[in-house]
């Protein structure tokens, strides 16, 4: 395994989309083309599947130096209402464009720190969203909560509005690690908010853990997992720390790269962590995720309805996802669109009556086929080109790129089907890269992705 890690530990995308953001062709993108693709997708899928809605709430009171999200650091809570008013206006513009109330199947509040906002303001936001939507039969509403500031009022207010899933960012309980990444939250805080969520009635509670953080050792990682065990969350996201200071700037330069575990040490954290999670009854889902057999994410994997998009893995699959808020990304299946990354520019554009997209990508026929193959790999760990709709002109070249992975025991391959082996799960990003025709044709001149291991 160490030899394979050294061989395959290269920069690569995480494939929350295809094409990946650095390969979007924004030169041929326009707001009009995005809106056309949105209307087309809505007409095709709303009555059957409904839509997903992601709302980006970017404010945080302090900077976590491991974080690669788009955020705004402030302690001034006067920013809440003007921002939410802009989000509501953006939603109203989308509903007007669609021509009727959409069926809301999935809703996720991400950040930033959604629980930076008061419970009252979150209620105002969600009620405004609901007033322009039809709630689906089995909706899945979720939010990300900071253990230090998620109150019982937050939990009860959102639960009363239909939220049944919550995710808490834990990362690591080691004091030295927490101090270095500027994310200090005692186990007692996480325990209190997890138990409060369970008592409120939340059906799925998730904890986010990260391996590969500065000064992280197996001792601190195993202690973190053992403490997590005592709370038995329904899901665990076990992420690899993506060190990309050349993209994220000062936030990820708060420590020396020499403080990070070596690639071998980092993979040991993952392999041992995965083994320990398995002994606790968690089952690995796709990439980076684990769930108890009672959780809807596991059940969606079993019945092959699991989906992956910019919100991560989801147990519900919709063709159309609308992203609201600063930097939010929307996905019509046929096109991607990203909003203004500056809070001020986002609010300004919305108040001018404009849908605030600034860049995106319209997928061509080849993109759509490659996207389906990569999505199959990331969700189901297999894909097939037996169906005529899954054929690619460069199929033979893709197979040639996969042969070495087959020889290394990472995949099982025949003329029309690929299946990732248990050994190959670790390298699913590398396997997906064999299909990434845009990256293969235009290799980056500088490093733009984190390491795959």
CSV table of C-alpha atoms in Angstrom, one decimal:
chain,number,residue,atom,x,y,z
A,1,UNK,CA,0.0,0.0,0.0
A,2,UNK,CA,2.9,2.4,0.8
A,3,UNK,CA,4.3,1.9,-2.7
A,4,UNK,CA,0.8,2.5,-4.2
A,5,UNK,CA,0.5,5.7,-2.2
A,6,UNK,CA,3.8,7.0,-3.4
A,7,UNK,CA,2.8,6.1,-7.0
A,8,UNK,CA,-0.7,7.6,-7.0
A,9,UNK,CA,-0.3,10.5,-4.6
A,10,UNK,CA,-0.6,13.3,-7.1
A,11,UNK,CA,-2.6,16.5,-7.4
A,12,UNK,CA,-6.2,15.8,-8.4
A,13,UNK,CA,-9.7,17.1,-8.3
A,14,UNK,CA,-12.3,16.0,-5.7
A,15,UNK,CA,-15.0,15.8,-8.4
A,16,UNK,CA,-17.9,17.6,-6.9
A,17,UNK,CA,-18.5,18.5,-10.5
A,18,UNK,CA,-17.3,17.7,-14.0
A,19,UNK,CA,-15.8,19.6,-15.6
A,20,UNK,CA,-14.1,20.8,-12.4
A,21,UNK,CA,-14.2,24.5,-11.7
A,22,UNK,CA,-10.6,25.3,-13.1
A,23,UNK,CA,-11.7,23.8,-16.5
A,24,UNK,CA,-15.0,25.7,-16.8
A,25,UNK,CA,-15.2,27.4,-20.2
A,26,UNK,CA,-16.4,30.8,-19.0
A,27,UNK,CA,-15.6,32.3,-22.4
A,28,UNK,CA,-18.7,30.7,-23.9
A,29,UNK,CA,-20.8,31.1,-20.8
A,30,UNK,CA,-23.5,33.8,-20.3
A,31,UNK,CA,-26.3,34.5,-17.9
A,32,UNK,CA,-28.8,34.0,-20.7
A,33,UNK,CA,-27.4,30.5,-21.5
A,34,UNK,CA,-27.5,29.6,-17.8
A,35,UNK,CA,-31.1,30.7,-17.5
A,36,UNK,CA,-32.1,28.7,-20.6
A,37,UNK,CA,-30.5,25.6,-19.2
A,38,UNK,CA,-32.2,26.2,-15.9
A,39,UNK,CA,-35.7,26.5,-17.5
A,40,UNK,CA,-35.1,23.4,-19.5
A,41,UNK,CA,-34.0,21.3,-16.5
A,42,UNK,CA,-36.9,22.6,-14.4
A,43,UNK,CA,-39.4,21.6,-17.1
A,44,UNK,CA,-37.9,18.1,-17.3
A,45,UNK,CA,-37.5,17.3,-13.7
A,46,UNK,CA,-39.5,19.4,-11.2
A,47,UNK,CA,-42.8,17.5,-11.3
A,48,UNK,CA,-41.0,14.2,-11.0
A,49,UNK,CA,-38.0,14.9,-8.6
A,50,UNK,CA,-38.4,18.5,-7.4
A,51,UNK,CA,-35.3,20.7,-7.0
A,52,UNK,CA,-32.5,21.0,-4.5
A,53,UNK,CA,-31.6,24.4,-2.9
A,54,UNK,CA,-28.3,25.3,-1.3
A,55,UNK,CA,-28.0,28.6,0.6
A,56,UNK,CA,-24.6,29.9,1.4
A,57,UNK,CA,-24.4,31.8,4.7
A,58,UNK,CA,-20.8,33.0,4.7
A,59,UNK,CA,-20.2,34.8,8.0
A,60,UNK,CA,-17.9,33.5,10.7
A,61,UNK,CA,-16.8,35.2,13.9
A,62,UNK,CA,-13.2,33.8,13.6
A,63,UNK,CA,-11.0,32.3,10.9
A,64,UNK,CA,-10.3,28.6,11.0
A,65,UNK,CA,-7.0,28.2,9.2
A,66,UNK,CA,-7.8,24.8,7.7
A,67,UNK,CA,-10.9,26.1,6.0
A,68,UNK,CA,-11.0,26.4,2.2
A,69,UNK,CA,-14.6,27.8,2.0
A,70,UNK,CA,-15.7,31.2,0.8
A,71,UNK,CA,-16.4,33.1,4.0
A,72,UNK,CA,-16.4,36.6,5.6
A,73,UNK,CA,-15.0,37.1,9.1
A,74,UNK,CA,-16.8,39.5,11.3
A,75,UNK,CA,-18.3,39.9,14.8
A,76,UNK,CA,-20.8,42.4,13.6
A,77,UNK,CA,-24.2,40.7,13.5
A,78,UNK,CA,-25.8,43.7,11.9
A,79,UNK,CA,-24.7,42.1,8.6
A,80,UNK,CA,-27.4,39.4,9.0
A,81,UNK,CA,-30.5,41.1,7.8
A,82,UNK,CA,-29.2,42.9,4.7
A,83,UNK,CA,-27.6,39.6,3.5
A,84,UNK,CA,-30.7,37.5,4.1
A,85,UNK,CA,-32.9,40.1,2.4
A,86,UNK,CA,-30.6,39.8,-0.7
A,87,UNK,CA,-30.9,36.0,-0.6
A,88,UNK,CA,-34.7,36.2,-0.4
A,89,UNK,CA,-34.7,38.6,-3.4
A,90,UNK,CA,-32.5,36.2,-5.4
A,91,UNK,CA,-34.8,33.3,-4.7
A,92,UNK,CA,-37.8,35.4,-5.8
A,93,UNK,CA,-36.0,36.2,-9.1
A,94,UNK,CA,-35.4,32.5,-9.7
A,95,UNK,CA,-39.0,31.6,-9.0
A,96,UNK,CA,-40.2,34.3,-11.3
A,97,UNK,CA,-37.9,32.9,-14.0
A,98,UNK,CA,-39.2,29.4,-13.5
A,99,UNK,CA,-42.8,30.6,-13.9
A,100,UNK,CA,-44.3,28.6,-11.0
A,101,UNK,CA,-43.5,27.4,-7.5
A,102,UNK,CA,-40.9,24.7,-7.5
A,103,UNK,CA,-41.2,21.5,-5.5
A,104,UNK,CA,-38.6,21.7,-2.8
A,105,UNK,CA,-37.0,18.2,-2.3
A,106,UNK,CA,-33.7,19.1,-0.6
A,107,UNK,CA,-32.5,22.2,1.2
A,108,UNK,CA,-29.1,22.7,2.8
A,109,UNK,CA,-27.7,25.7,4.8
A,110,UNK,CA,-23.9,25.8,4.4
A,111,UNK,CA,-21.2,28.3,5.1
A,112,UNK,CA,-19.3,29.9,6.6
A,113,UNK,CA,-21.3,29.3,9.8
A,114,UNK,CA,-25.1,29.2,9.3
A,115,UNK,CA,-25.5,29.3,13.1
A,116,UNK,CA,-23.7,32.7,13.1
A,117,UNK,CA,-27.2,33.9,12.2
A,118,UNK,CA,-29.8,34.2,15.0
A,119,UNK,CA,-32.6,31.6,15.1
A,120,UNK,CA,-35.1,34.3,14.5
A,121,UNK,CA,-33.4,35.5,11.3
A,122,UNK,CA,-33.0,31.9,10.0
A,123,UNK,CA,-36.7,31.4,10.6
A,124,UNK,CA,-37.4,34.6,8.6
A,125,UNK,CA,-35.2,33.2,5.7
A,126,UNK,CA,-36.7,29.7,5.6
A,127,UNK,CA,-40.3,31.0,5.8
A,128,UNK,CA,-39.6,33.3,2.9
A,129,UNK,CA,-38.2,30.4,0.9
A,130,UNK,CA,-41.2,28.2,1.7
A,131,UNK,CA,-43.7,30.9,0.7
A,132,UNK,CA,-42.4,30.6,-2.9
A,133,UNK,CA,-42.2,26.8,-3.0
A,134,UNK,CA,-44.2,23.5,-2.6
A,135,UNK,CA,-42.7,21.2,0.0
A,136,UNK,CA,-42.0,17.7,-1.5
A,137,UNK,CA,-43.4,14.5,0.0
A,138,UNK,CA,-40.2,13.4,1.7
A,139,UNK,CA,-38.0,16.5,1.9
A,140,UNK,CA,-34.5,16.4,3.3
A,141,UNK,CA,-33.6,19.6,5.0
A,142,UNK,CA,-30.2,20.0,6.7
A,143,UNK,CA,-27.8,22.6,8.1
A,144,UNK,CA,-24.2,22.9,9.3
A,145,UNK,CA,-23.8,23.9,12.9
A,146,UNK,CA,-20.8,25.1,14.8
A,147,UNK,CA,-20.7,23.3,18.2
A,148,UNK,CA,-19.7,26.4,20.0
A,149,UNK,CA,-22.6,28.6,18.9
A,150,UNK,CA,-25.5,26.2,17.9
A,151,UNK,CA,-28.1,26.9,20.6
A,152,UNK,CA,-31.2,24.9,21.6
A,153,UNK,CA,-33.2,27.7,20.0
A,154,UNK,CA,-31.4,27.1,16.7
A,155,UNK,CA,-32.1,23.4,16.9
A,156,UNK,CA,-35.7,23.7,17.8
A,157,UNK,CA,-36.5,26.5,15.4
A,158,UNK,CA,-35.1,24.7,12.4
A,159,UNK,CA,-36.6,21.4,13.5
A,160,UNK,CA,-40.0,23.0,13.6
A,161,UNK,CA,-39.4,24.2,10.0
A,162,UNK,CA,-38.8,20.6,8.9
A,163,UNK,CA,-35.0,20.2,9.3
A,164,UNK,CA,-34.2,16.7,10.4
A,165,UNK,CA,-30.5,16.5,9.7
A,166,UNK,CA,-27.6,18.5,11.2
A,167,UNK,CA,-23.8,18.3,10.7
A,168,UNK,CA,-21.3,19.5,13.3
A,169,UNK,CA,-17.7,20.4,12.4
A,170,UNK,CA,-15.5,18.6,14.9
A,171,UNK,CA,-12.2,18.2,13.0
A,172,UNK,CA,-9.9,16.9,15.9
A,173,UNK,CA,-10.1,17.1,19.7
A,174,UNK,CA,-6.3,17.4,20.1
A,175,UNK,CA,-5.5,20.7,21.9
A,176,UNK,CA,-2.3,21.4,19.9
A,177,UNK,CA,-4.2,20.7,16.6
A,178,UNK,CA,-7.1,22.8,17.6
A,179,UNK,CA,-4.9,25.7,18.6
A,180,UNK,CA,-2.9,25.5,15.3
A,181,UNK,CA,-6.0,25.5,13.1
A,182,UNK,CA,-7.7,28.2,15.3
A,183,UNK,CA,-10.7,26.0,16.0
A,184,UNK,CA,-10.9,25.5,19.7
A,185,UNK,CA,-14.1,23.6,20.8
A,186,UNK,CA,-13.9,21.2,23.8
A,187,UNK,CA,-15.5,17.7,23.6
A,188,UNK,CA,-18.1,18.9,26.2
A,189,UNK,CA,-19.4,21.5,23.7
A,190,UNK,CA,-19.8,18.9,20.9
A,191,UNK,CA,-21.4,16.4,23.4
A,192,UNK,CA,-23.9,19.0,24.6
A,193,UNK,CA,-25.0,20.1,21.2
A,194,UNK,CA,-25.2,16.5,19.8
A,195,UNK,CA,-27.3,15.3,22.7
A,196,UNK,CA,-29.5,18.4,22.4
A,197,UNK,CA,-30.0,17.7,18.7
A,198,UNK,CA,-31.0,14.1,19.4
A,199,UNK,CA,-33.4,15.2,22.2
A,200,UNK,CA,-35.0,17.7,19.8
A,201,UNK,CA,-35.7,14.9,17.4
A,202,UNK,CA,-33.1,15.1,14.6
A,203,UNK,CA,-33.0,11.9,12.7
A,204,UNK,CA,-29.5,12.1,11.3
A,205,UNK,CA,-26.6,13.8,13.1
A,206,UNK,CA,-23.2,14.0,11.4
A,207,UNK,CA,-19.8,14.8,12.6
A,208,UNK,CA,-17.0,16.1,10.3
A,209,UNK,CA,-13.5,14.8,11.1
A,210,UNK,CA,-10.4,15.8,9.2
A,211,UNK,CA,-7.1,13.8,8.9
A,212,UNK,CA,-3.8,15.3,7.8
A,213,UNK,CA,-4.1,18.5,9.9
A,214,UNK,CA,-0.9,20.1,11.3
A,215,UNK,CA,0.6,18.2,14.3
A,216,UNK,CA,-2.0,15.5,14.0
A,217,UNK,CA,-0.8,12.1,15.1
A,218,UNK,CA,-2.5,8.7,15.4
A,219,UNK,CA,-2.8,9.3,19.1
A,220,UNK,CA,-4.9,12.4,18.7
A,221,UNK,CA,-6.8,11.0,15.8
A,222,UNK,CA,-7.7,7.7,17.6
A,223,UNK,CA,-8.7,9.7,20.7
A,224,UNK,CA,-11.0,11.9,18.5
A,225,UNK,CA,-12.6,8.8,17.0
A,226,UNK,CA,-13.0,7.2,20.4
A,227,UNK,CA,-14.7,10.3,21.7
A,228,UNK,CA,-16.9,10.4,18.6
A,229,UNK,CA,-17.8,6.8,19.3
A,230,UNK,CA,-19.3,7.7,22.6
A,231,UNK,CA,-21.8,10.1,20.8
A,232,UNK,CA,-22.5,7.6,18.0
A,233,UNK,CA,-23.4,10.2,15.2
A,234,UNK,CA,-25.4,8.7,12.3
A,235,UNK,CA,-22.9,9.9,9.8
A,236,UNK,CA,-19.2,10.7,9.8
A,237,UNK,CA,-17.5,12.7,7.1
A,238,UNK,CA,-13.8,11.7,7.4
A,239,UNK,CA,-12.1,14.2,5.1
A,240,UNK,CA,-8.5,14.6,3.9
A,241,UNK,CA,-7.2,18.1,4.7
A,242,UNK,CA,-6.7,19.9,1.4
A,243,UNK,CA,-3.6,22.1,1.8
A,244,UNK,CA,-4.0,24.7,-1.0
A,245,UNK,CA,-2.5,27.9,0.4
A,246,UNK,CA,-1.6,29.0,-3.2
A,247,UNK,CA,-5.4,29.3,-3.7
A,248,UNK,CA,-6.7,30.3,-0.3
A,249,UNK,CA,-4.0,32.7,0.7
A,250,UNK,CA,-3.3,33.8,4.3
A,251,UNK,CA,-5.8,31.5,6.0
A,252,UNK,CA,-3.8,28.3,5.1
A,253,UNK,CA,-0.4,29.9,5.7
A,254,UNK,CA,-0.9,30.0,9.5
A,255,UNK,CA,1.5,27.1,9.9
A,256,UNK,CA,4.5,25.6,8.2
A,257,UNK,CA,4.1,22.8,5.7
A,258,UNK,CA,6.6,20.9,7.7
A,259,UNK,CA,4.0,20.7,10.5
A,260,UNK,CA,1.8,18.5,8.3
A,261,UNK,CA,2.0,14.7,8.4
A,262,UNK,CA,4.0,13.1,5.6
A,263,UNK,CA,1.9,11.4,2.8
A,264,UNK,CA,2.7,8.0,4.5
A,265,UNK,CA,1.7,9.3,7.9
A,266,UNK,CA,-1.5,10.9,6.5
A,267,UNK,CA,-2.6,7.7,4.8
A,268,UNK,CA,-1.9,5.8,8.0
A,269,UNK,CA,-4.3,8.2,9.8
A,270,UNK,CA,-6.9,7.4,7.1
A,271,UNK,CA,-6.4,3.6,7.0
A,272,UNK,CA,-6.3,3.2,10.8
A,273,UNK,CA,-9.2,5.6,11.2
A,274,UNK,CA,-11.3,3.8,8.6
A,275,UNK,CA,-10.5,0.4,10.3
A,276,UNK,CA,-11.6,1.8,13.7
A,277,UNK,CA,-14.8,3.3,12.2
A,278,UNK,CA,-15.6,-0.1,10.7
A,279,UNK,CA,-15.2,-1.8,14.1
A,280,UNK,CA,-17.7,0.8,15.4
A,281,UNK,CA,-20.3,-0.3,12.9
A,282,UNK,CA,-19.8,2.5,10.3
A,283,UNK,CA,-19.9,1.6,6.6
A,284,UNK,CA,-17.9,3.5,4.0
A,285,UNK,CA,-20.0,5.5,1.5
A,286,UNK,CA,-18.4,6.6,-1.7
A,287,UNK,CA,-15.4,8.8,-0.8
A,288,UNK,CA,-14.7,10.3,2.7
A,289,UNK,CA,-18.1,9.4,4.1
A,290,UNK,CA,-19.3,6.7,6.6
A,291,UNK,CA,-22.8,6.0,7.9
A,292,UNK,CA,-24.6,3.6,10.2
A,293,UNK,CA,-26.8,1.1,8.4
A,294,UNK,CA,-29.9,2.8,9.8
A,295,UNK,CA,-29.0,6.1,8.1
A,296,UNK,CA,-30.7,7.3,4.8
A,297,UNK,CA,-27.3,7.8,3.2
A,298,UNK,CA,-26.4,4.1,3.6
A,299,UNK,CA,-29.8,3.1,2.3
A,300,UNK,CA,-29.4,5.3,-0.7
A,301,UNK,CA,-26.1,3.6,-1.5
A,302,UNK,CA,-27.7,0.2,-1.2
A,303,UNK,CA,-30.6,1.1,-3.6
A,304,UNK,CA,-28.2,3.0,-5.9
A,305,UNK,CA,-29.9,6.4,-5.6
A,306,UNK,CA,-27.0,8.1,-3.9
A,307,UNK,CA,-26.0,11.4,-5.5
A,308,UNK,CA,-23.0,13.7,-5.3
A,309,UNK,CA,-22.9,17.5,-6.1
A,310,UNK,CA,-21.5,20.7,-4.7
A,311,UNK,CA,-23.2,19.9,-1.4
A,312,UNK,CA,-21.4,16.6,-1.1
A,313,UNK,CA,-23.1,13.2,-1.0
A,314,UNK,CA,-26.9,13.2,-0.7
A,315,UNK,CA,-29.5,10.5,-0.3
A,316,UNK,CA,-31.9,12.4,-2.6
A,317,UNK,CA,-31.2,13.0,-6.3
A,318,UNK,CA,-32.5,16.0,-8.2
A,319,UNK,CA,-31.5,17.1,-11.6
A,320,UNK,CA,-31.6,20.8,-10.7
A,321,UNK,CA,-29.8,22.5,-7.8
A,322,UNK,CA,-30.1,26.2,-7.3
A,323,UNK,CA,-27.4,27.9,-5.2
A,324,UNK,CA,-28.3,31.1,-3.4
A,325,UNK,CA,-26.0,33.6,-1.7
A,326,UNK,CA,-22.4,34.9,-2.2
A,327,UNK,CA,-20.2,32.4,-4.2
A,328,UNK,CA,-22.9,29.7,-4.3
A,329,UNK,CA,-22.8,27.4,-7.3
A,330,UNK,CA,-25.9,26.2,-9.2
A,331,UNK,CA,-26.2,23.1,-11.3
A,332,UNK,CA,-28.9,22.5,-13.9
A,333,UNK,CA,-27.2,19.3,-15.1
A,334,UNK,CA,-26.6,21.0,-18.4
A,335,UNK,CA,-24.7,24.0,-17.0
A,336,UNK,CA,-23.0,25.3,-13.9
A,337,UNK,CA,-23.2,28.9,-12.6
A,338,UNK,CA,-21.4,30.6,-9.7
A,339,UNK,CA,-22.4,33.8,-8.0
A,340,UNK,CA,-20.4,36.8,-7.1
A,341,UNK,CA,-17.7,35.9,-4.5
A,342,UNK,CA,-17.7,39.3,-2.8
A,343,UNK,CA,-20.6,39.9,-0.4
A,344,UNK,CA,-20.9,43.5,-1.4
A,345,UNK,CA,-20.9,42.8,-5.1
A,346,UNK,CA,-23.4,40.0,-4.6
A,347,UNK,CA,-25.8,42.2,-2.6
A,348,UNK,CA,-25.4,45.1,-5.1
A,349,UNK,CA,-26.2,42.9,-8.1
A,350,UNK,CA,-29.3,41.4,-6.4
A,351,UNK,CA,-30.5,44.8,-5.4
A,352,UNK,CA,-30.2,45.8,-9.1
A,353,UNK,CA,-32.6,43.1,-10.0
A,354,UNK,CA,-30.0,40.8,-11.6
A,355,UNK,CA,-29.4,37.1,-10.9
A,356,UNK,CA,-25.8,37.4,-9.6
A,357,UNK,CA,-24.0,34.8,-11.6
A,358,UNK,CA,-20.5,35.8,-12.8
A,359,UNK,CA,-19.1,32.7,-14.3
A,360,UNK,CA,-20.0,29.1,-15.3
A,361,UNK,CA,-19.9,26.4,-17.8
A,362,UNK,CA,-22.3,25.0,-20.4
A,363,UNK,CA,-21.7,21.2,-20.8
A,364,UNK,CA,-21.3,19.8,-24.3
A,365,UNK,CA,-22.4,16.3,-25.2
A,366,UNK,CA,-19.0,14.8,-24.3
A,367,UNK,CA,-19.0,16.6,-20.9
A,368,UNK,CA,-22.4,15.1,-20.1
A,369,UNK,CA,-21.1,11.5,-20.8
A,370,UNK,CA,-17.9,12.0,-18.9
A,371,UNK,CA,-19.8,13.6,-16.0
A,372,UNK,CA,-22.0,10.5,-15.7
A,373,UNK,CA,-19.0,8.2,-15.7
A,374,UNK,CA,-17.3,10.1,-13.0
A,375,UNK,CA,-20.5,10.5,-10.9
A,376,UNK,CA,-21.0,6.7,-11.2
A,377,UNK,CA,-17.4,6.1,-9.9
A,378,UNK,CA,-17.7,8.6,-7.0
A,379,UNK,CA,-21.1,7.3,-5.9
A,380,UNK,CA,-21.3,3.7,-6.9
A,381,UNK,CA,-17.6,2.8,-7.4
A,382,UNK,CA,-18.4,1.4,-10.8
A,383,UNK,CA,-19.4,2.5,-14.3
A,384,UNK,CA,-20.3,1.0,-17.6
A,385,UNK,CA,-20.1,2.0,-21.3
A,386,UNK,CA,-22.4,-0.8,-22.5
A,387,UNK,CA,-25.2,1.7,-23.2
A,388,UNK,CA,-24.8,3.7,-26.3
A,389,UNK,CA,-25.5,6.9,-24.4
A,390,UNK,CA,-22.3,6.2,-22.3
A,391,UNK,CA,-19.9,5.9,-25.3
A,392,UNK,CA,-17.0,8.2,-25.8
A,393,UNK,CA,-14.8,8.6,-28.9
A,394,UNK,CA,-11.7,8.4,-26.6
A,395,UNK,CA,-12.9,5.1,-24.9
A,396,UNK,CA,-9.8,3.2,-26.0
A,397,UNK,CA,-7.4,5.8,-24.7
A,398,UNK,CA,-9.3,5.9,-21.4
A,399,UNK,CA,-9.0,2.1,-21.1
A,400,UNK,CA,-5.2,2.3,-21.8
A,401,UNK,CA,-4.9,4.8,-18.9
A,402,UNK,CA,-6.8,2.3,-16.7
A,403,UNK,CA,-4.7,-0.8,-17.5
A,404,UNK,CA,-1.9,0.1,-15.0
A,405,UNK,CA,-4.6,0.5,-12.3
A,406,UNK,CA,-6.0,-2.9,-13.2
A,407,UNK,CA,-2.5,-4.4,-12.9
A,408,UNK,CA,-2.2,-2.8,-9.5
A,409,UNK,CA,-5.5,-4.4,-8.3
A,410,UNK,CA,-7.4,-1.1,-8.0
A,411,UNK,CA,-10.1,-1.9,-10.5
A,412,UNK,CA,-11.7,-4.8,-12.3
A,413,UNK,CA,-12.0,-4.0,-16.0
A,414,UNK,CA,-13.6,-5.6,-19.1
A,415,UNK,CA,-14.7,-4.3,-22.5
A,416,UNK,CA,-17.8,-2.5,-21.1
A,417,UNK,CA,-17.6,-2.3,-17.4
A,418,UNK,CA,-15.3,-1.0,-14.6
A,419,UNK,CA,-15.6,-1.8,-10.9
A,420,UNK,CA,-13.4,-0.3,-8.2
A,421,UNK,CA,-12.0,-3.0,-5.8
A,422,UNK,CA,-11.9,-2.6,-2.0
A,423,UNK,CA,-8.2,-1.9,-2.4
A,424,UNK,CA,-9.0,0.8,-5.0
A,425,UNK,CA,-11.4,2.8,-2.9
A,426,UNK,CA,-8.5,4.8,-1.6
A,427,UNK,CA,-7.6,5.8,-5.2
A,428,UNK,CA,-11.0,6.6,-6.6
A,429,UNK,CA,-10.0,10.2,-7.4
A,430,UNK,CA,-7.1,8.8,-9.5
A,431,UNK,CA,-9.4,6.4,-11.3
A,432,UNK,CA,-11.8,9.2,-12.1
A,433,UNK,CA,-8.9,11.2,-13.5
A,434,UNK,CA,-8.5,8.7,-16.3
A,435,UNK,CA,-11.9,9.9,-17.6
A,436,UNK,CA,-11.2,13.6,-17.2
A,437,UNK,CA,-10.7,14.5,-20.8
A,438,UNK,CA,-10.6,18.3,-20.2
A,439,UNK,CA,-7.7,18.0,-17.7
A,440,UNK,CA,-5.9,15.4,-19.9
A,441,UNK,CA,-6.0,17.7,-22.9
A,442,UNK,CA,-5.0,20.8,-20.9
A,443,UNK,CA,-2.6,19.8,-18.2
A,444,UNK,CA,-2.2,22.7,-15.7
A,445,UNK,CA,1.0,24.7,-15.8
A,446,UNK,CA,0.9,25.2,-12.1
A,447,UNK,CA,-0.5,23.3,-9.2
A,448,UNK,CA,-4.3,23.9,-8.8
A,449,UNK,CA,-5.5,20.8,-6.9
A,450,UNK,CA,-4.7,19.2,-3.5
A,451,UNK,CA,-3.0,15.8,-3.3
A,452,UNK,CA,-5.2,12.8,-3.9
A,453,UNK,CA,-3.9,10.9,-0.8
